[in-house]
Amino acid sequence: MQISDTEENYIKAIFALQMQEQGEVSTNRLSGHLLNRAASVTDMLKRLSEKKLIHYEKYKGVSLSAKGYRLAVNIVRKHRLWEVFLKEKLHFKWDEVHDIAEQLEHIQSEELVSRLDKYLGYPKFDPHGDPIPDKDGLMQKNQAIALARVDRKGNYRIARVTDHSRPFLNYITELGLKIGDLVRVEEVNAYDASCKLKTADGQTIFLSQKAGTNILVEQRR
Amino acid sequence: MQISDTEENYIKAIFALQMQEQGEVSTNRLSGHLLNRAASVTDMLKRLSEKKLIHYEKYKGVSLSAKGYRLAVNIVRKHRLWEVFLKEKLHFKWDEVHDIAEQLEHIQSEELVSRLDKYLGYPKFDPHGDPIPDKDGLMQKNQAIALARVDRKGNYRIARVTDHSRPFLNYITELGLKIGDLVRVEEVNAYDASCKLKTADGQTIFLSQKAGTNILVEQRR
DNA sequence: AAAAATATTTAGACTAACCTAAATCAAGGC
DNA sequence: GCCTTGATTTAGGTTAGTCTAAATATTTTT
Ligand SMILES: [Mn+2]
Ligand SMILES: [Mn+2]
Ligand SMILES: [Mn+2]
Ligand SMILES: [Mn+2]
């Protein structure tokens, strides 16, 4: 069956929103996410339903079918593998890779994906710390929590960012933080959830709650 | 300005046909090449003309404008660089790269092309021996001639193939021939232009005129 | 439980990119 | 110079994917 880039983007959007919170995804939420009008979304939902990629009932919201889920995971897999390629092989910065991967994720070739995966050494995470599904759609669950929610001082590893926007990525890059860095959390303010970190090279960094929410960390023993 | 993948394919087709023989390209030739109806071609020619990518006058055929030419060369550049990537880095066979490059050539990012070029070591030729335009659109002119037209026995280097179809590429691969190989031309038959080669490892190969027309060689001193 | 507010779908329209059938143009033969 | 033929364009129609405005369904408020 033929699936267009546009259809793939809808499927990916439904997947992303379903990850964000359980249950059916509403027309309006998709409309907001894709920057299309609700009427256009309804239109497309009918077509995706026709193709058995989603479960759709009028006024009841939408969820991925098994087939739609497999498709979504494969697109995410391609997107993240290409991001690794762009970062590790072509030396793009981590704030530059997303937009290009947004195009590359739609290239159709099983063989290409599988060779790219091998070429990159079967990476488990992309440049933002997001897990990369393997060829069977399985991905590492990382148990990272937001810095702003850390409740015990101590040593942590920066595992993932949840905001992929340029301004955010540039900001934390300028602070000298990146995925994999070890930091000591010295304080998470009980009132406003801002926090104070010490980096491996001795620098002290202050982060707002807003920034802290988008940086996920794993505890080090 | 926005240029769609479809428009890019038309521009590339006009470019290819203009290379094949000088002068204006006819609607019917484009129709044949793109496997679209002549009426559809006329439709598109109007739009490309609107965008100043071609010179078009009703019933008079079409040619690329300076802008269209630059665009065409850039697409060809991307196509061939991706083919090199697929062959050299991902170890695809030379008959597998074209179809994937057909998709990759439409990815939009100046920076990506330039980094890919560097990553590949600024290659001058693609896996089929076709020259790769540099960032300014300049490409090596190779003076290779078809095997079937060789008029002097002697040593030659296989420089390029002009048929990119799977069956042809598989055929000559099975004969043990590839780009860069040195061969001795022992005879080109005056009657049917079939020829007899000796490879570096001592094998003797017979080629029909049809095959010989699609293998270009350069003379070795 | 009715009214008000909000979410969603339907109706109708548009553009890009294709198609078929019909009309028109251009070229070569006589 | 006219006629036939093949090339090209025009006319009118289709589908995917978008939109706005209007209608309808659902949810929240009173
Ligand atoms: Mn991304
Ligand atoms: Mn996408
Ligand atoms: Mn090719
Ligand atoms: Mn193409």
Short mmCIF file of C-alpha atoms (C1' of nucleotides) and ligand atoms in Angstrom, two decimals:
data_model
loop_
_atom_site.label_atom_id
_atom_site.label_comp_id
_atom_site.label_asym_id
_atom_site.label_seq_id
_atom_site.Cartn_x
_atom_site.Cartn_y
_atom_site.Cartn_z
CA MET A 1 0.00 0.00 0.00
CA GLN A 2 1.04 3.55 -0.81
CA ILE A 3 1.52 5.86 2.16
CA SER A 4 2.38 9.50 1.46
CA ASP A 5 4.79 11.65 3.44
CA THR A 6 1.82 13.65 4.69
CA GLU A 7 0.09 10.53 5.95
CA GLU A 8 3.32 9.45 7.64
CA ASN A 9 3.52 12.77 9.42
CA TYR A 10 0.00 12.35 10.76
CA ILE A 11 0.81 8.84 11.98
CA LYS A 12 3.96 10.12 13.67
CA ALA A 13 1.99 12.95 15.29
CA ILE A 14 -0.64 10.56 16.65
CA PHE A 15 2.15 8.38 18.01
CA ALA A 16 3.87 11.31 19.70
CA LEU A 17 0.67 12.56 21.30
CA GLN A 18 -0.24 9.06 22.43
CA MET A 19 3.17 8.81 24.14
CA GLN A 20 2.57 12.17 25.83
CA GLU A 21 -0.57 10.97 27.49
CA GLN A 22 -2.49 7.72 27.33
CA GLY A 23 -5.87 7.32 25.67
CA GLU A 24 -7.42 8.57 22.47
CA VAL A 25 -5.95 11.57 20.69
CA SER A 26 -8.38 14.37 19.89
CA THR A 27 -8.80 16.14 16.57
CA ASN A 28 -7.96 19.46 18.18
CA ARG A 29 -4.74 18.21 19.68
CA LEU A 30 -3.61 16.94 16.30
CA SER A 31 -4.67 20.20 14.75
CA GLY A 32 -2.50 22.09 17.23
CA HIS A 33 0.46 19.77 16.80
CA LEU A 34 0.45 19.72 13.00
CA LEU A 35 -0.60 23.34 12.53
CA ASN A 36 -3.47 22.28 10.30
CA ARG A 37 -7.10 23.21 10.74
CA ALA A 38 -9.34 20.77 12.59
CA ALA A 39 -11.42 20.27 9.44
CA SER A 40 -8.35 19.15 7.51
CA VAL A 41 -7.46 16.76 10.31
CA THR A 42 -10.92 15.18 10.23
CA ASP A 43 -10.50 14.72 6.50
CA MET A 44 -7.20 12.92 6.91
CA LEU A 45 -8.43 10.80 9.81
CA LYS A 46 -11.07 9.36 7.51
CA ARG A 47 -8.41 8.39 4.99
CA LEU A 48 -6.07 6.89 7.61
CA SER A 49 -9.00 4.94 8.98
CA GLU A 50 -9.80 3.71 5.47
CA LYS A 51 -6.22 2.41 5.29
CA LYS A 52 -6.58 0.67 8.66
CA LEU A 53 -3.75 2.68 10.18
CA ILE A 54 -5.88 4.09 12.99
CA HIS A 55 -9.00 3.35 14.99
CA TYR A 56 -11.36 6.24 14.44
CA GLU A 57 -14.88 6.88 15.55
CA LYS A 58 -16.59 10.20 14.97
CA TYR A 59 -16.27 12.55 17.93
CA LYS A 60 -14.41 9.89 19.91
CA GLY A 61 -10.82 10.65 19.02
CA VAL A 62 -8.29 8.40 17.46
CA SER A 63 -5.63 5.79 18.29
CA LEU A 64 -3.08 3.85 16.24
CA SER A 65 -3.92 0.36 15.02
CA ALA A 66 -1.23 -2.32 15.29
CA LYS A 67 -0.31 -1.55 11.70
CA GLY A 68 -0.20 2.20 12.35
CA TYR A 69 1.91 1.65 15.43
CA ARG A 70 4.46 -0.39 13.50
CA LEU A 71 4.62 2.32 10.86
CA ALA A 72 5.05 5.06 13.46
CA VAL A 73 7.85 3.25 15.24
CA ASN A 74 9.64 2.67 11.95
CA ILE A 75 9.48 6.35 11.05
CA VAL A 76 10.79 7.31 14.48
CA ARG A 77 13.56 4.73 14.03
CA LYS A 78 14.57 6.26 10.71
CA HIS A 79 14.38 9.80 12.05
CA ARG A 80 16.64 9.03 14.99
CA LEU A 81 19.13 6.95 13.02
CA TRP A 82 19.53 9.78 10.53
CA GLU A 83 20.05 12.21 13.40
CA VAL A 84 22.87 10.02 14.68
CA PHE A 85 24.36 9.93 11.20
CA LEU A 86 24.22 13.69 10.86
CA LYS A 87 25.78 14.23 14.25
CA GLU A 88 28.39 11.47 14.37
CA LYS A 89 29.46 11.27 10.74
CA LEU A 90 28.80 14.72 9.31
CA HIS A 91 29.46 16.59 12.57
CA PHE A 92 26.32 18.64 12.62
CA LYS A 93 25.46 20.20 15.95
CA TRP A 94 22.61 18.63 17.89
CA ASP A 95 20.32 21.56 17.28
CA GLU A 96 20.75 21.27 13.50
CA VAL A 97 19.91 17.62 12.95
CA HIS A 98 16.18 17.53 13.56
CA ASP A 99 14.98 19.54 10.56
CA ILE A 100 17.05 17.52 8.11
CA ALA A 101 16.00 14.22 9.70
CA GLU A 102 12.42 15.40 9.28
CA GLN A 103 12.98 15.01 5.53
CA LEU A 104 15.20 11.93 5.62
CA GLU A 105 12.74 9.93 7.74
CA HIS A 106 10.48 9.55 4.69
CA ILE A 107 13.03 7.85 2.43
CA GLN A 108 11.66 4.43 1.53
CA SER A 109 14.13 1.56 1.66
CA GLU A 110 14.25 -1.18 4.26
CA GLU A 111 17.74 -2.07 3.14
CA LEU A 112 18.96 1.50 3.56
CA VAL A 113 17.75 1.70 7.15
CA SER A 114 19.25 -1.61 8.05
CA ARG A 115 22.63 -0.74 6.54
CA LEU A 116 22.62 2.69 8.11
CA ASP A 117 21.91 1.10 11.49
CA LYS A 118 24.86 -1.25 11.07
CA TYR A 119 27.13 1.52 9.77
CA LEU A 120 26.40 3.59 12.88
CA GLY A 121 27.09 0.63 15.17
CA TYR A 122 23.47 -0.06 16.17
CA PRO A 123 23.11 3.05 18.33
CA LYS A 124 20.58 2.88 21.16
CA PHE A 125 20.01 6.63 21.55
CA ASP A 126 19.87 9.64 19.27
CA PRO A 127 21.72 12.95 19.87
CA HIS A 128 18.97 14.17 22.20
CA GLY A 129 19.01 10.98 24.25
CA ASP A 130 15.81 9.63 22.72
CA PRO A 131 15.80 5.85 22.39
CA ILE A 132 16.11 4.34 18.89
CA PRO A 133 13.76 1.42 18.17
CA ASP A 134 15.57 -1.63 16.80
CA LYS A 135 14.45 -3.44 13.66
CA ASP A 136 11.69 -5.17 15.62
CA GLY A 137 10.44 -1.91 17.07
CA LEU A 138 11.82 -2.51 20.55
CA MET A 139 13.54 0.30 22.37
CA GLN A 140 15.42 0.83 25.58
CA LYS A 141 13.23 2.25 28.33
CA ASN A 142 15.21 4.91 30.03
CA GLN A 143 14.22 5.65 33.55
CA ALA A 144 15.42 9.21 33.56
CA ILE A 145 13.57 11.87 35.54
CA ALA A 146 13.44 15.62 35.06
CA LEU A 147 16.07 17.63 36.92
CA ALA A 148 13.30 19.79 38.31
CA ARG A 149 11.83 16.70 40.00
CA VAL A 150 15.01 15.35 41.54
CA ASP A 151 14.34 14.79 45.23
CA ARG A 152 17.77 13.65 46.39
CA LYS A 153 21.01 15.53 46.04
CA GLY A 154 23.80 13.53 44.50
CA ASN A 155 25.44 12.51 41.26
CA TYR A 156 23.45 12.20 38.06
CA ARG A 157 24.08 11.62 34.38
CA ILE A 158 22.37 13.83 31.80
CA ALA A 159 20.39 11.29 29.79
CA ARG A 160 17.92 13.11 27.59
CA VAL A 161 16.32 16.41 26.65
CA THR A 162 12.61 16.72 25.98
CA ASP A 163 12.69 20.11 24.27
CA HIS A 164 14.35 19.89 20.83
CA SER A 165 14.02 23.55 19.91
CA ARG A 166 17.04 25.53 18.77
CA PRO A 167 16.84 28.14 21.53
CA PHE A 168 16.72 25.53 24.26
CA LEU A 169 19.50 23.38 22.82
CA ASN A 170 21.69 26.41 22.24
CA TYR A 171 21.08 27.63 25.75
CA ILE A 172 22.14 24.46 27.49
CA THR A 173 25.06 23.99 25.11
CA GLU A 174 26.29 27.42 26.13
CA LEU A 175 26.00 26.43 29.75
CA GLY A 176 28.40 23.64 28.82
CA LEU A 177 25.95 20.78 29.33
CA LYS A 178 25.48 17.84 27.00
CA ILE A 179 24.11 14.29 26.92
CA GLY A 180 26.26 11.92 28.98
CA ASP A 181 27.73 14.59 31.26
CA LEU A 182 27.99 13.78 34.95
CA VAL A 183 26.71 16.45 37.29
CA ARG A 184 26.14 16.81 41.00
CA VAL A 185 22.74 18.16 41.96
CA GLU A 186 23.41 20.43 44.92
CA GLU A 187 19.92 21.74 45.42
CA VAL A 188 16.44 21.62 43.98
CA ASN A 189 14.48 24.50 45.40
CA ALA A 190 11.31 23.33 47.08
CA TYR A 191 9.47 26.54 46.26
CA ASP A 192 10.12 27.11 42.52
CA ALA A 193 11.90 23.90 41.46
CA SER A 194 14.89 25.79 40.17
CA CYS A 195 18.13 23.94 40.74
CA LYS A 196 21.84 24.26 41.27
CA LEU A 197 24.32 21.91 39.64
CA LYS A 198 28.02 21.35 39.79
CA THR A 199 29.63 20.04 36.61
CA ALA A 200 32.57 17.63 36.41
CA ASP A 201 34.92 20.54 35.71
CA GLY A 202 33.82 22.38 38.81
CA GLN A 203 31.46 24.93 37.33
CA THR A 204 28.31 25.86 39.18
CA ILE A 205 25.14 26.22 37.11
CA PHE A 206 21.71 27.53 38.00
CA LEU A 207 18.67 26.34 36.08
CA SER A 208 15.10 27.57 36.10
CA GLN A 209 12.25 25.16 36.62
CA LYS A 210 11.41 25.56 32.93
CA ALA A 211 14.87 24.40 31.85
CA GLY A 212 15.01 21.72 34.54
CA THR A 213 11.80 20.17 33.31
CA ASN A 214 13.33 19.51 29.90
CA ILE A 215 16.55 17.90 31.08
CA LEU A 216 16.22 14.28 32.14
CA VAL A 217 18.84 12.66 34.35
CA GLU A 218 19.68 9.21 35.70
CA GLN A 219 21.02 8.65 39.17
CA ARG A 220 24.61 7.39 39.51
CA ARG A 221 25.30 5.02 42.36
CA MET B 1 10.73 30.04 -3.94
CA GLN B 2 9.10 26.68 -3.36
CA ILE B 3 10.01 23.96 -5.84
CA SER B 4 8.33 20.58 -5.48
CA ASP B 5 9.95 17.19 -6.02
CA THR B 6 7.83 16.79 -9.14
CA GLU B 7 9.05 20.08 -10.56
CA GLU B 8 12.62 19.08 -9.77
CA ASN B 9 12.14 15.85 -11.68
CA TYR B 10 10.93 17.76 -14.72
CA ILE B 11 13.93 20.10 -14.54
CA LYS B 12 16.26 17.12 -14.26
CA ALA B 13 14.58 15.47 -17.23
CA ILE B 14 14.92 18.58 -19.39
CA PHE B 15 18.57 18.76 -18.39
CA ALA B 16 19.18 15.12 -19.28
CA LEU B 17 17.50 15.44 -22.67
CA GLN B 18 19.35 18.65 -23.41
CA MET B 19 22.63 16.81 -22.71
CA GLN B 20 21.56 13.99 -25.03
CA GLU B 21 21.19 16.34 -27.95
CA GLN B 22 21.51 20.09 -28.32
CA GLY B 23 18.61 22.44 -28.93
CA GLU B 24 15.09 22.73 -27.58
CA VAL B 25 13.48 19.75 -25.87
CA SER B 26 10.07 18.75 -27.22
CA THR B 27 6.93 18.07 -25.21
CA ASN B 28 6.75 14.56 -26.62
CA ARG B 29 10.31 13.72 -25.67
CA LEU B 30 9.63 14.79 -22.10
CA SER B 31 6.41 12.84 -22.14
CA GLY B 32 8.30 9.73 -23.19
CA HIS B 33 11.07 10.22 -20.67
CA LEU B 34 8.83 10.94 -17.68
CA LEU B 35 6.09 8.49 -18.65
CA ASN B 36 3.49 11.23 -18.35
CA ARG B 37 0.98 12.24 -21.02
CA ALA B 38 1.90 15.12 -23.30
CA ALA B 39 -1.02 17.15 -21.96
CA SER B 40 0.33 16.83 -18.43
CA VAL B 41 3.75 17.92 -19.62
CA THR B 42 2.31 21.05 -21.25
CA ASP B 43 0.60 21.81 -17.94
CA MET B 44 3.83 21.60 -16.03
CA LEU B 45 5.83 23.52 -18.62
CA LYS B 46 3.53 26.48 -18.07
CA ARG B 47 4.18 26.36 -14.35
CA LEU B 48 7.96 26.00 -14.74
CA SER B 49 7.91 28.91 -17.15
CA GLU B 50 5.94 30.96 -14.63
CA LYS B 51 8.73 30.26 -12.14
CA LYS B 52 11.38 31.33 -14.67
CA LEU B 53 13.07 27.94 -14.60
CA ILE B 54 12.69 27.35 -18.33
CA HIS B 55 12.29 29.23 -21.60
CA TYR B 56 9.03 28.10 -23.11
CA GLU B 57 7.18 29.20 -26.18
CA LYS B 58 4.08 27.35 -27.36
CA TYR B 59 4.84 24.72 -29.98
CA LYS B 60 8.53 25.67 -29.92
CA GLY B 61 9.86 23.31 -27.28
CA VAL B 62 11.66 24.19 -24.10
CA SER B 63 15.12 24.89 -22.69
CA LEU B 64 16.49 25.57 -19.20
CA SER B 65 16.98 29.14 -18.05
CA ALA B 66 20.18 30.00 -16.18
CA LYS B 67 18.24 29.48 -12.97
CA GLY B 68 16.83 26.15 -14.15
CA TYR B 69 20.27 25.02 -15.21
CA ARG B 70 21.73 25.77 -11.80
CA LEU B 71 18.93 23.87 -10.17
CA ALA B 72 19.37 20.86 -12.47
CA VAL B 73 23.10 20.67 -11.87
CA ASN B 74 22.56 20.84 -8.14
CA ILE B 75 20.07 17.96 -8.22
CA VAL B 76 22.47 15.88 -10.31
CA ARG B 77 25.23 16.74 -7.85
CA LYS B 78 23.14 15.54 -4.93
CA HIS B 79 22.04 12.40 -6.75
CA ARG B 80 25.59 11.39 -7.57
CA LEU B 81 27.04 12.24 -4.16
CA TRP B 82 24.38 10.10 -2.50
CA GLU B 83 25.19 7.28 -4.89
CA VAL B 84 28.83 7.47 -3.81
CA PHE B 85 27.74 7.43 -0.17
CA LEU B 86 25.55 4.38 -0.69
CA LYS B 87 28.30 2.52 -2.51
CA GLU B 88 31.39 3.53 -0.54
CA LYS B 89 30.01 3.83 2.96
CA LEU B 90 27.01 1.52 3.06
CA HIS B 91 28.42 -1.01 0.57
CA PHE B 92 25.43 -1.17 -1.73
CA LYS B 93 26.08 -2.66 -5.13
CA TRP B 94 26.26 -0.24 -8.05
CA ASP B 95 22.99 -1.47 -9.48
CA GLU B 96 21.15 -0.75 -6.22
CA VAL B 97 22.12 2.86 -5.62
CA HIS B 98 20.18 4.70 -8.29
CA ASP B 99 16.64 4.15 -7.01
CA ILE B 100 17.49 5.25 -3.50
CA ALA B 101 19.44 8.28 -4.77
CA GLU B 102 16.35 9.17 -6.77
CA GLN B 103 14.67 9.88 -3.44
CA LEU B 104 17.65 11.36 -1.62
CA GLU B 105 18.38 13.90 -4.37
CA HIS B 106 15.34 15.91 -3.25
CA ILE B 107 16.44 16.46 0.35
CA GLN B 108 16.77 20.22 0.87
CA SER B 109 19.85 21.39 2.74
CA GLU B 110 22.84 23.19 1.30
CA GLU B 111 24.81 22.39 4.40
CA LEU B 112 24.04 18.68 4.15
CA VAL B 113 25.31 18.46 0.58
CA SER B 114 28.45 20.33 1.39
CA ARG B 115 29.24 18.18 4.42
CA LEU B 116 28.45 14.99 2.55
CA ASP B 117 30.81 16.08 -0.22
CA LYS B 118 33.58 16.66 2.29
CA TYR B 119 32.84 13.39 4.13
CA LEU B 120 33.20 11.47 0.89
CA GLY B 121 36.48 13.21 0.05
CA TYR B 122 35.15 15.42 -2.75
CA PRO B 123 34.64 12.59 -5.23
CA LYS B 124 34.80 13.51 -8.92
CA PHE B 125 32.80 10.55 -10.25
CA ASP B 126 29.86 8.48 -9.11
CA PRO B 127 29.73 4.66 -9.09
CA HIS B 128 28.80 4.58 -12.78
CA GLY B 129 31.63 6.89 -13.77
CA ASP B 130 29.37 9.91 -14.22
CA PRO B 131 31.06 13.18 -13.27
CA ILE B 132 29.94 14.93 -10.06
CA PRO B 133 29.48 18.70 -10.34
CA ASP B 134 31.33 20.63 -7.62
CA LYS B 135 29.65 23.29 -5.48
CA ASP B 136 29.97 25.79 -8.34
CA GLY B 137 28.40 23.40 -10.81
CA LEU B 138 31.64 22.58 -12.62
CA MET B 139 32.38 19.02 -13.54
CA GLN B 140 35.20 17.05 -15.03
CA LYS B 141 34.74 16.46 -18.75
CA ASN B 142 35.70 12.93 -19.41
CA GLN B 143 36.84 12.16 -22.88
CA ALA B 144 35.84 8.53 -22.81
CA ILE B 145 34.56 6.84 -25.96
CA ALA B 146 32.33 3.81 -26.37
CA LEU B 147 34.11 0.47 -26.61
CA ALA B 148 32.15 -0.24 -29.77
CA ARG B 149 33.77 2.82 -31.36
CA VAL B 150 37.37 2.11 -30.40
CA ASP B 151 39.45 2.24 -33.56
CA ARG B 152 42.84 1.30 -32.20
CA LYS B 153 43.74 -1.87 -30.36
CA GLY B 154 45.54 -1.29 -27.09
CA ASN B 155 45.13 -0.65 -23.39
CA TYR B 156 42.12 1.18 -22.05
CA ARG B 157 40.58 2.02 -18.71
CA ILE B 158 36.86 1.46 -18.15
CA ALA B 159 35.65 4.94 -17.30
CA ARG B 160 31.88 5.03 -17.42
CA VAL B 161 28.69 3.20 -18.25
CA THR B 162 25.80 4.90 -20.00
CA ASP B 163 23.14 2.31 -19.26
CA HIS B 164 22.23 2.27 -15.54
CA SER B 165 19.67 -0.51 -15.70
CA ARG B 166 19.89 -3.48 -13.36
CA PRO B 167 20.14 -6.09 -16.13
CA PHE B 168 23.00 -4.31 -17.85
CA LEU B 169 24.95 -3.61 -14.67
CA ASN B 170 24.48 -7.18 -13.46
CA TYR B 171 25.59 -8.53 -16.80
CA ILE B 172 28.87 -6.69 -16.93
CA THR B 173 29.50 -7.31 -13.23
CA GLU B 174 29.20 -11.03 -13.92
CA LEU B 175 31.67 -10.69 -16.74
CA GLY B 176 34.00 -9.35 -14.06
CA LEU B 177 34.17 -5.80 -15.37
CA LYS B 178 33.94 -2.65 -13.30
CA ILE B 179 34.79 1.06 -13.40
CA GLY B 180 38.55 1.64 -13.27
CA ASP B 181 39.53 -1.77 -14.66
CA LEU B 182 42.31 -1.87 -17.21
CA VAL B 183 41.58 -3.91 -20.30
CA ARG B 184 43.29 -4.62 -23.57
CA VAL B 185 41.07 -4.22 -26.61
CA GLU B 186 42.16 -7.01 -28.93
CA GLU B 187 39.62 -6.49 -31.66
CA VAL B 188 36.63 -4.38 -32.60
CA ASN B 189 34.83 -6.09 -35.42
CA ALA B 190 34.44 -3.80 -38.43
CA TYR B 191 31.19 -5.47 -39.49
CA ASP B 192 29.07 -5.59 -36.29
CA ALA B 193 31.16 -3.56 -33.82
CA SER B 194 31.30 -6.45 -31.37
CA CYS B 195 34.58 -6.60 -29.51
CA LYS B 196 37.06 -8.83 -27.77
CA LEU B 197 38.81 -7.78 -24.57
CA LYS B 198 41.48 -9.18 -22.36
CA THR B 199 41.23 -8.29 -18.68
CA ALA B 200 44.14 -7.68 -16.30
CA ASP B 201 43.75 -11.18 -14.88
CA GLY B 202 44.02 -12.76 -18.30
CA GLN B 203 40.38 -13.50 -19.06
CA THR B 204 39.07 -13.03 -22.55
CA ILE B 205 35.66 -11.37 -22.91
CA PHE B 206 33.40 -10.96 -25.93
CA LEU B 207 30.94 -8.08 -26.01
CA SER B 208 28.10 -7.34 -28.41
CA GLN B 209 27.81 -3.96 -30.06
CA LYS B 210 24.87 -3.23 -27.78
CA ALA B 211 26.95 -3.78 -24.66
CA GLY B 212 29.99 -2.06 -26.17
CA THR B 213 27.99 1.09 -26.84
CA ASN B 214 27.23 1.48 -23.16
CA ILE B 215 30.76 1.04 -21.83
CA LEU B 216 32.98 4.07 -22.18
CA VAL B 217 36.76 3.75 -22.02
CA GLU B 218 39.79 6.01 -21.93
CA GLN B 219 43.00 5.23 -23.71
CA ARG B 220 46.08 4.44 -21.59
CA ARG B 221 49.43 5.59 -22.81
"C1'" DA C 1 -32.18 20.16 32.54
"C1'" DA C 2 -31.53 23.93 29.73
"C1'" DA C 3 -28.19 27.18 28.00
"C1'" DA C 4 -23.65 28.37 26.76
"C1'" DA C 5 -19.29 27.19 25.32
"C1'" DT C 6 -16.28 24.23 22.97
"C1'" DA C 7 -15.04 20.45 19.91
"C1'" DT C 8 -15.83 18.19 15.81
"C1'" DT C 9 -17.67 17.27 11.43
"C1'" DT C 10 -19.76 18.63 6.97
"C1'" DA C 11 -20.13 21.52 2.88
"C1'" DG C 12 -18.03 23.79 -0.54
"C1'" DA C 13 -13.89 25.69 -2.61
"C1'" DC C 14 -8.95 25.85 -4.03
"C1'" DT C 15 -4.23 24.18 -5.96
"C1'" DA C 16 -0.90 20.72 -7.73
"C1'" DA C 17 -0.43 17.09 -10.61
"C1'" DC C 18 -2.19 13.95 -13.12
"C1'" DC C 19 -5.70 11.97 -16.89
"C1'" DT C 20 -8.77 11.53 -21.60
"C1'" DA C 21 -10.86 13.55 -25.46
"C1'" DA C 22 -11.15 17.24 -28.54
"C1'" DA C 23 -9.27 21.17 -30.89
"C1'" DT C 24 -5.52 23.40 -33.08
"C1'" DC C 25 -1.02 24.03 -35.03
"C1'" DA C 26 3.05 22.85 -38.02
"C1'" DA C 27 5.39 20.18 -41.50
"C1'" DG C 28 6.08 17.47 -45.39
"C1'" DG C 29 3.99 15.46 -49.63
"C1'" DC C 30 1.70 16.34 -53.71
"C1'" DG D 1 -0.80 26.18 -52.16
"C1'" DC D 2 -3.70 22.56 -50.05
"C1'" DC D 3 -4.02 18.27 -47.36
"C1'" DT D 4 -2.86 14.85 -44.38
"C1'" DT D 5 -0.52 13.56 -40.36
"C1'" DG D 6 1.67 13.90 -36.14
"C1'" DA D 7 2.76 17.04 -32.36
"C1'" DT D 8 0.99 20.06 -29.14
"C1'" DT D 9 -2.27 22.55 -26.61
"C1'" DT D 10 -6.89 23.29 -24.60
"C1'" DA D 11 -10.99 21.78 -22.17
"C1'" DG D 12 -12.85 19.41 -18.70
"C1'" DG D 13 -12.43 15.95 -15.03
"C1'" DT D 14 -10.08 13.41 -10.79
"C1'" DT D 15 -7.59 12.85 -6.33
"C1'" DA D 16 -4.80 14.42 -2.28
"C1'" DG D 17 -4.46 17.76 0.86
"C1'" DT D 18 -5.43 21.96 2.36
"C1'" DC D 19 -8.72 26.02 3.67
"C1'" DT D 20 -13.16 28.84 5.56
"C1'" DA D 21 -17.77 28.99 7.04
"C1'" DA D 22 -21.64 26.63 8.64
"C1'" DA D 23 -23.84 22.85 10.96
"C1'" DT D 24 -23.97 19.61 14.58
"C1'" DA D 25 -22.37 17.03 18.62
"C1'" DT D 26 -20.45 17.03 23.22
"C1'" DT D 27 -19.20 19.03 27.50
"C1'" DT D 28 -19.49 22.43 30.97
"C1'" DT D 29 -21.85 25.83 33.47
"C1'" DT D 30 -25.63 27.67 35.65
MN MN E 1 14.29 14.92 16.02
MN MN E 2 8.29 14.22 8.78
MN MN E 3 21.76 7.40 -10.86
MN MN E 4 14.06 12.34 -8.62
#
